Short mmCIF file of C-alpha atoms in Angstrom, two decimals:
data_model
loop_
_atom_site.label_atom_id
_atom_site.label_comp_id
_atom_site.label_asym_id
_atom_site.label_seq_id
_atom_site.Cartn_x
_atom_site.Cartn_y
_atom_site.Cartn_z
CA MET X 1 20.15 103.48 192.17
CA LYS X 2 22.21 105.84 193.81
CA LYS X 3 25.06 103.35 194.06
CA LEU X 4 24.69 102.41 190.73
CA THR X 5 24.82 105.89 189.33
CA THR X 6 28.00 106.29 191.47
CA PHE X 7 29.37 103.38 189.60
CA LEU X 8 28.66 104.48 186.29
CA LEU X 9 30.28 107.91 186.96
CA SER X 10 33.29 106.41 188.36
CA ALA X 11 33.79 103.98 185.24
CA PHE X 12 33.24 107.13 183.21
CA ILE X 13 35.94 109.35 184.77
CA SER X 14 38.36 106.35 184.78
CA THR X 15 38.21 106.55 180.96
CA ILE X 16 39.01 110.19 180.72
CA THR X 17 42.58 111.18 179.14
CA ILE X 18 43.63 114.80 180.20
CA ALA X 19 45.46 116.33 177.29
CA GLN X 20 48.35 118.57 177.97
CA THR X 21 48.47 121.94 176.17
CA LEU X 22 50.72 123.69 174.43
CA PRO X 23 52.53 127.00 175.77
CA SER X 24 51.81 129.94 173.99
CA SER X 25 55.52 131.49 174.28
CA GLY X 26 58.94 130.21 175.85
CA GLY X 27 62.50 130.80 176.11
CA PRO X 28 65.04 132.07 175.91
CA ASP X 29 67.41 129.40 175.92
CA GLY X 30 71.12 130.29 176.84
CA PHE X 31 71.79 131.14 173.16
CA GLY X 32 68.95 133.53 173.27
CA TYR X 33 66.08 131.91 170.91
CA THR X 34 62.33 132.46 172.13
CA PHE X 35 59.39 131.10 170.49
CA LYS X 36 55.65 131.94 170.10
CA ASN X 37 52.85 130.28 168.64
CA SER X 38 50.11 131.31 166.84
CA ASN X 39 47.71 131.22 169.89
CA ASP X 40 50.10 134.34 171.18
CA PRO X 41 48.79 137.70 170.10
CA ASN X 42 52.38 138.30 168.84
CA GLY X 43 52.74 135.19 167.24
CA PRO X 44 52.76 133.52 163.74
CA THR X 45 49.67 133.18 161.43
CA TYR X 46 49.41 129.59 161.05
CA GLN X 47 49.42 128.95 157.00
CA TRP X 48 50.16 125.58 155.92
CA PHE X 49 52.82 125.46 152.82
CA ASP X 50 51.71 122.46 150.30
CA ILE X 51 54.69 121.35 148.71
CA SER X 52 53.34 118.07 147.76
CA THR X 53 53.42 119.23 144.28
CA ILE X 54 56.19 121.44 143.78
CA GLY X 55 58.41 119.69 146.35
CA THR X 56 60.85 116.77 145.55
CA GLN X 57 60.01 113.57 147.54
CA VAL X 58 62.35 111.78 149.70
CA PHE X 59 62.93 108.00 149.59
CA GLY X 60 64.26 105.44 152.06
CA LEU X 61 63.04 106.31 155.23
CA GLY X 62 61.52 103.37 157.06
CA ASP X 63 61.02 102.77 161.02
CA ASP X 64 63.97 104.27 163.18
CA ASN X 65 66.40 105.37 160.52
CA PHE X 66 67.32 108.64 158.75
CA VAL X 67 68.42 109.46 155.10
CA GLY X 68 70.46 111.99 153.60
CA PRO X 69 72.57 114.17 153.37
CA PHE X 70 70.75 117.00 151.55
CA PRO X 71 72.57 120.61 150.83
CA ILE X 72 71.58 123.69 152.88
CA SER X 73 73.18 127.34 152.53
CA GLY X 74 72.59 130.42 153.86
CA PHE X 75 70.83 129.59 157.30
CA THR X 76 72.32 130.28 160.69
CA TYR X 77 71.54 127.56 163.35
CA TYR X 78 72.87 128.59 166.69
CA SER X 79 76.33 129.63 166.30
CA SER X 80 76.81 127.50 162.91
CA ASN X 81 75.95 127.50 159.27
CA PRO X 82 75.15 124.10 158.28
CA THR X 83 76.01 122.84 154.63
CA GLN X 84 74.14 119.78 154.51
CA PHE X 85 71.16 118.07 156.90
CA TRP X 86 69.78 114.85 157.58
CA ILE X 87 65.87 113.68 157.56
CA GLY X 88 64.62 111.11 160.50
CA SER X 89 61.87 108.89 160.11
CA ASN X 90 60.90 109.79 163.40
CA GLY X 91 59.84 113.48 162.73
CA PHE X 92 63.35 115.51 162.82
CA ILE X 93 65.84 116.73 160.72
CA SER X 94 69.63 117.20 161.81
CA PHE X 95 73.03 118.73 160.82
CA ASN X 96 74.81 115.48 161.55
CA PRO X 97 74.16 112.08 160.67
CA VAL X 98 72.17 110.93 164.01
CA ASN X 99 69.48 108.42 164.52
CA ILE X 100 66.87 109.53 167.21
CA ALA X 101 64.68 106.60 168.55
CA SER X 102 62.95 106.03 171.99
CA THR X 103 64.85 105.21 175.08
CA ASN X 104 62.64 103.16 177.75
CA ALA X 105 59.72 103.99 175.44
CA GLN X 106 60.22 107.98 175.87
CA PHE X 107 61.53 110.43 173.52
CA PRO X 108 64.22 112.68 174.95
CA ILE X 109 64.13 115.91 176.99
CA ILE X 110 65.45 118.90 174.86
CA PRO X 111 67.99 119.97 175.24
CA THR X 112 69.99 116.78 176.49
CA VAL X 113 73.64 116.53 176.76
CA GLY X 114 75.62 113.11 175.49
CA GLY X 115 72.81 112.04 173.42
CA PRO X 116 72.05 112.64 169.84
CA ASN X 117 72.50 116.50 169.15
CA ASP X 118 72.05 119.39 166.74
CA TYR X 119 68.43 118.42 165.40
CA ILE X 120 65.22 120.42 164.95
CA ALA X 121 62.13 118.25 165.99
CA PRO X 122 59.01 119.24 164.87
CA PHE X 123 56.96 116.31 165.77
CA MET X 124 59.70 113.65 167.08
CA SER X 125 57.77 110.33 168.17
CA ASP X 126 57.65 106.63 167.21
CA LEU X 127 56.56 107.04 163.46
CA ASN X 128 56.88 104.38 161.03
CA PHE X 129 57.01 104.76 156.96
CA GLY X 130 57.50 100.77 156.64
CA GLY X 131 54.75 98.22 155.89
CA THR X 132 52.69 97.73 152.58
CA ASN X 133 50.52 100.43 151.84
CA ASN X 134 52.00 102.86 154.06
CA PRO X 135 50.97 106.48 152.84
CA GLY X 136 53.47 108.30 154.62
CA LYS X 137 55.64 110.62 152.53
CA VAL X 138 58.29 113.68 152.99
CA PHE X 139 58.74 116.35 150.72
CA ILE X 140 61.87 118.91 150.33
CA TYR X 141 61.13 122.27 148.97
CA ASP X 142 63.94 124.90 148.47
CA SER X 143 62.61 128.57 147.42
CA GLY X 144 65.84 130.20 147.85
CA ASP X 145 64.60 132.21 150.76
CA THR X 146 63.14 129.16 152.62
CA LEU X 147 63.55 125.70 153.13
CA CYS X 148 60.79 123.55 153.85
CA VAL X 149 60.68 119.78 154.95
CA SER X 150 57.34 118.27 154.99
CA PHE X 151 55.97 115.25 156.54
CA ASN X 152 52.76 114.12 154.95
CA ASP X 153 50.46 111.38 156.48
CA VAL X 154 53.27 109.73 158.39
CA PRO X 155 51.50 106.97 160.91
CA PHE X 156 52.95 105.90 164.16
CA TRP X 157 54.55 102.57 164.74
CA VAL X 158 51.66 100.29 166.05
CA ASN X 159 52.05 96.58 166.65
CA ASN X 160 49.13 95.39 164.36
CA SER X 161 49.32 93.61 161.35
CA SER X 162 50.35 96.40 159.22
CA GLN X 163 52.85 97.80 161.71
CA PHE X 164 51.15 101.22 161.63
CA GLY X 165 48.09 103.37 162.52
CA GLY X 166 47.12 106.86 163.01
CA ASN X 167 48.17 109.69 160.65
CA ASN X 168 50.51 112.75 161.32
CA THR X 169 50.95 115.88 158.77
CA PHE X 170 53.31 118.58 159.96
CA GLN X 171 56.30 120.54 158.39
CA VAL X 172 59.50 122.74 159.33
CA ILE X 173 60.62 125.75 157.61
CA LEU X 174 63.57 127.28 157.56
CA ASN X 175 63.64 130.93 156.71
CA ARG X 176 67.16 132.38 155.27
CA ALA X 177 66.26 136.05 155.73
CA ASP X 178 66.13 136.13 159.71
CA SER X 179 66.95 132.50 160.54
CA SER X 180 64.01 131.71 161.98
CA ILE X 181 62.18 128.19 162.51
CA THR X 182 58.72 127.28 161.92
CA PHE X 183 56.90 124.15 162.66
CA ASN X 184 53.34 123.73 160.94
CA HIS X 185 50.90 121.22 162.45
CA PHE X 186 48.05 120.19 159.73
CA LYS X 187 46.92 116.94 161.10
CA GLN X 188 47.31 114.71 164.20
CA VAL X 189 45.24 111.37 164.59
CA GLY X 190 46.26 108.68 166.93
CA ALA X 191 49.26 107.54 169.29
CA PRO X 192 51.97 105.11 168.83
CA GLU X 193 51.49 101.46 170.35
CA PRO X 194 50.00 101.64 173.50
CA THR X 195 51.36 98.57 175.01
CA ALA X 196 55.03 100.50 174.63
CA TYR X 197 54.18 104.04 175.52
CA THR X 198 52.20 105.71 177.96
CA ASN X 199 54.00 109.02 178.43
CA ASN X 200 56.47 111.28 176.74
CA TYR X 201 56.02 109.65 173.56
CA ILE X 202 56.57 113.16 171.86
CA SER X 203 59.06 115.76 171.84
CA SER X 204 59.16 118.99 170.04
CA GLY X 205 61.96 121.71 169.86
CA ILE X 206 65.65 122.75 168.47
CA GLU X 207 68.94 121.45 170.19
CA ASN X 208 72.28 122.88 169.81
CA ALA X 209 75.48 120.83 168.52
CA THR X 210 76.34 119.79 171.96
CA GLY X 211 73.16 119.53 173.77
CA ILE X 212 73.97 122.18 176.01
CA GLU X 213 71.55 124.79 174.58
CA GLY X 214 68.23 124.19 173.48
CA LEU X 215 64.52 125.12 173.74
CA GLN X 216 61.76 122.46 174.42
CA TYR X 217 58.29 123.48 172.68
CA TYR X 218 56.37 120.12 173.98
CA ARG X 219 57.00 116.46 175.84
CA GLY X 220 54.46 114.39 176.72
CA ASP X 221 51.76 112.43 174.88
CA THR X 222 48.19 113.80 173.78
CA ILE X 223 48.25 116.98 172.71
CA ALA X 224 45.32 119.30 172.93
CA GLY X 225 44.78 122.06 170.32
CA ILE X 226 48.02 121.41 168.04
CA VAL X 227 46.18 121.07 164.82
CA GLN X 228 46.22 123.81 162.39
CA THR X 229 48.61 125.60 164.53
CA ALA X 230 51.92 127.20 163.80
CA VAL X 231 55.26 127.92 166.28
CA LYS X 232 58.14 130.18 165.38
CA PHE X 233 61.47 129.97 166.87
CA SER X 234 63.03 133.18 166.60
CA PHE X 235 67.04 133.66 166.18
CA PRO X 236 68.15 136.38 168.99
CA THR X 237 68.55 139.95 167.84
CA ILE X 238 71.12 140.26 170.82
CA ILE X 239 73.08 137.12 171.10
CA GLN X 240 73.77 136.07 174.71
CA PRO X 241 77.67 135.38 175.47
CA PHE X 242 77.93 131.58 174.74
CA THR X 243 81.03 129.21 175.35
CA ASP X 244 80.85 125.93 173.53
CA ALA X 245 83.29 123.48 171.83
CA GLU X 246 82.20 120.69 169.53
CA VAL X 247 84.17 117.76 167.44
CA ASN X 248 84.64 118.92 164.01
CA TRP X 249 86.05 115.44 162.54
CA VAL X 250 87.54 112.36 163.72
CA ASP X 251 90.37 111.32 161.24
CA ASN X 252 88.61 111.95 158.51
CA THR X 253 87.99 115.76 157.13
CA ASP X 254 85.73 114.97 154.37
CA ASN X 255 82.85 112.61 155.91
CA SER X 256 83.93 112.59 159.56
CA GLY X 257 84.63 108.83 159.42
CA LYS X 258 86.78 105.67 158.69
CA ILE X 259 86.70 102.35 157.87
CA PHE X 260 89.33 99.72 159.36
CA THR X 261 89.87 96.36 158.81
CA THR X 262 89.06 93.57 161.78
CA ASN X 263 91.46 93.75 164.77
CA HIS X 264 93.20 96.82 163.08
CA SER X 265 94.46 99.34 165.92
CA PHE X 266 94.89 103.04 165.64
CA SER X 267 95.01 106.34 167.27
CA PRO X 268 92.38 108.62 166.62
CA THR X 269 93.23 112.13 165.94
CA ALA X 270 90.27 114.58 166.42
CA ASN X 271 89.40 118.08 165.26
CA ILE X 272 87.34 120.42 167.84
CA LYS X 273 86.28 123.67 166.96
CA ASN X 274 84.85 126.53 168.84
CA ALA X 275 80.86 126.43 168.56
CA GLY X 276 80.05 129.33 170.69
CA ASN X 277 80.48 132.97 170.40
CA GLN X 278 83.45 133.76 173.28
CA ASP X 279 87.09 132.96 172.94
CA ILE X 280 88.24 129.76 174.68
CA THR X 281 91.09 130.70 176.84
CA THR X 282 91.34 127.63 179.21
CA SER X 283 92.53 124.12 178.73
CA PHE X 284 89.99 121.00 178.60
CA ASN X 285 89.77 117.85 178.46
CA VAL X 286 88.69 115.73 175.21
CA SER X 287 87.55 112.02 175.60
CA TYR X 288 85.84 109.54 172.97
CA HIS X 289 84.25 106.13 173.16
CA ILE X 290 84.08 103.69 170.06
CA THR X 291 80.87 101.57 169.56
CA ASN X 292 80.64 98.50 167.84
CA SER X 293 77.53 97.96 165.09
CA SER X 294 75.27 97.00 168.13
CA GLY X 295 76.08 100.02 170.30
CA ALA X 296 78.26 98.40 172.40
CA ILE X 297 81.56 100.24 173.78
CA VAL X 298 84.70 98.79 172.46
CA ASN X 299 87.10 101.33 173.28
CA LEU X 300 87.54 104.40 175.59
CA GLY X 301 89.87 107.15 175.56
#
């Protein structure tokens, strides 16, 4: 009987999943951003902003894609003042047209140089808007002083007959008055496909245009206590000295892209802008790579 009790206890323990907990505060990053969540005595108060009846619904999202651009003004993000943004199906907004999907069944560490940059990720994971009767919706609402993007009832990608499962409702609010960023988490149920994802399938935080600076709020899998919480990223009152540069455009100043016929040769011209708050007084090298539609590199320079 004693041996049986030990066996049953061992079997029970093996099924327990230890959830990671959320940090109540963090930062600063190299630019000066800090964050506090609603569990911190000096943090924000959680207050869900329901824009489902007053906002504009966004269409075109599916599995691992993004839509946009949408206009934005009067908001400072790191050292830039973006004029447009895109919405990614995997739970993020970005200030350039990038798609962020998992790599080796994990979502990126924030920040990461060399990958997609210049984004805000309230709940970046393998979400899916595709499939029949998928309940996922996104709404945008601009009140003048704040801009809110709300992801409502968005499921994970799951390899079943409907290709989705679970349910997540969260939002990001950009405040023009103080350039703060707030994430609200209303609902979080389930997880993405268990045969594909075992850890680090959720990333949350902010990252600048080069990936040099950023502030990670959370990266992991099961989240303890995220439901009905808020986290606020505060723009620094004293900005740290920050040297950085980024590509402004390549060949085309209007939309940053150019189309050529097959086997056409060209010499790309790039414009590099100062993305920091310090003068750049030294020379530096600029390199590029060109990829085809499959993502394979076809030219380096």
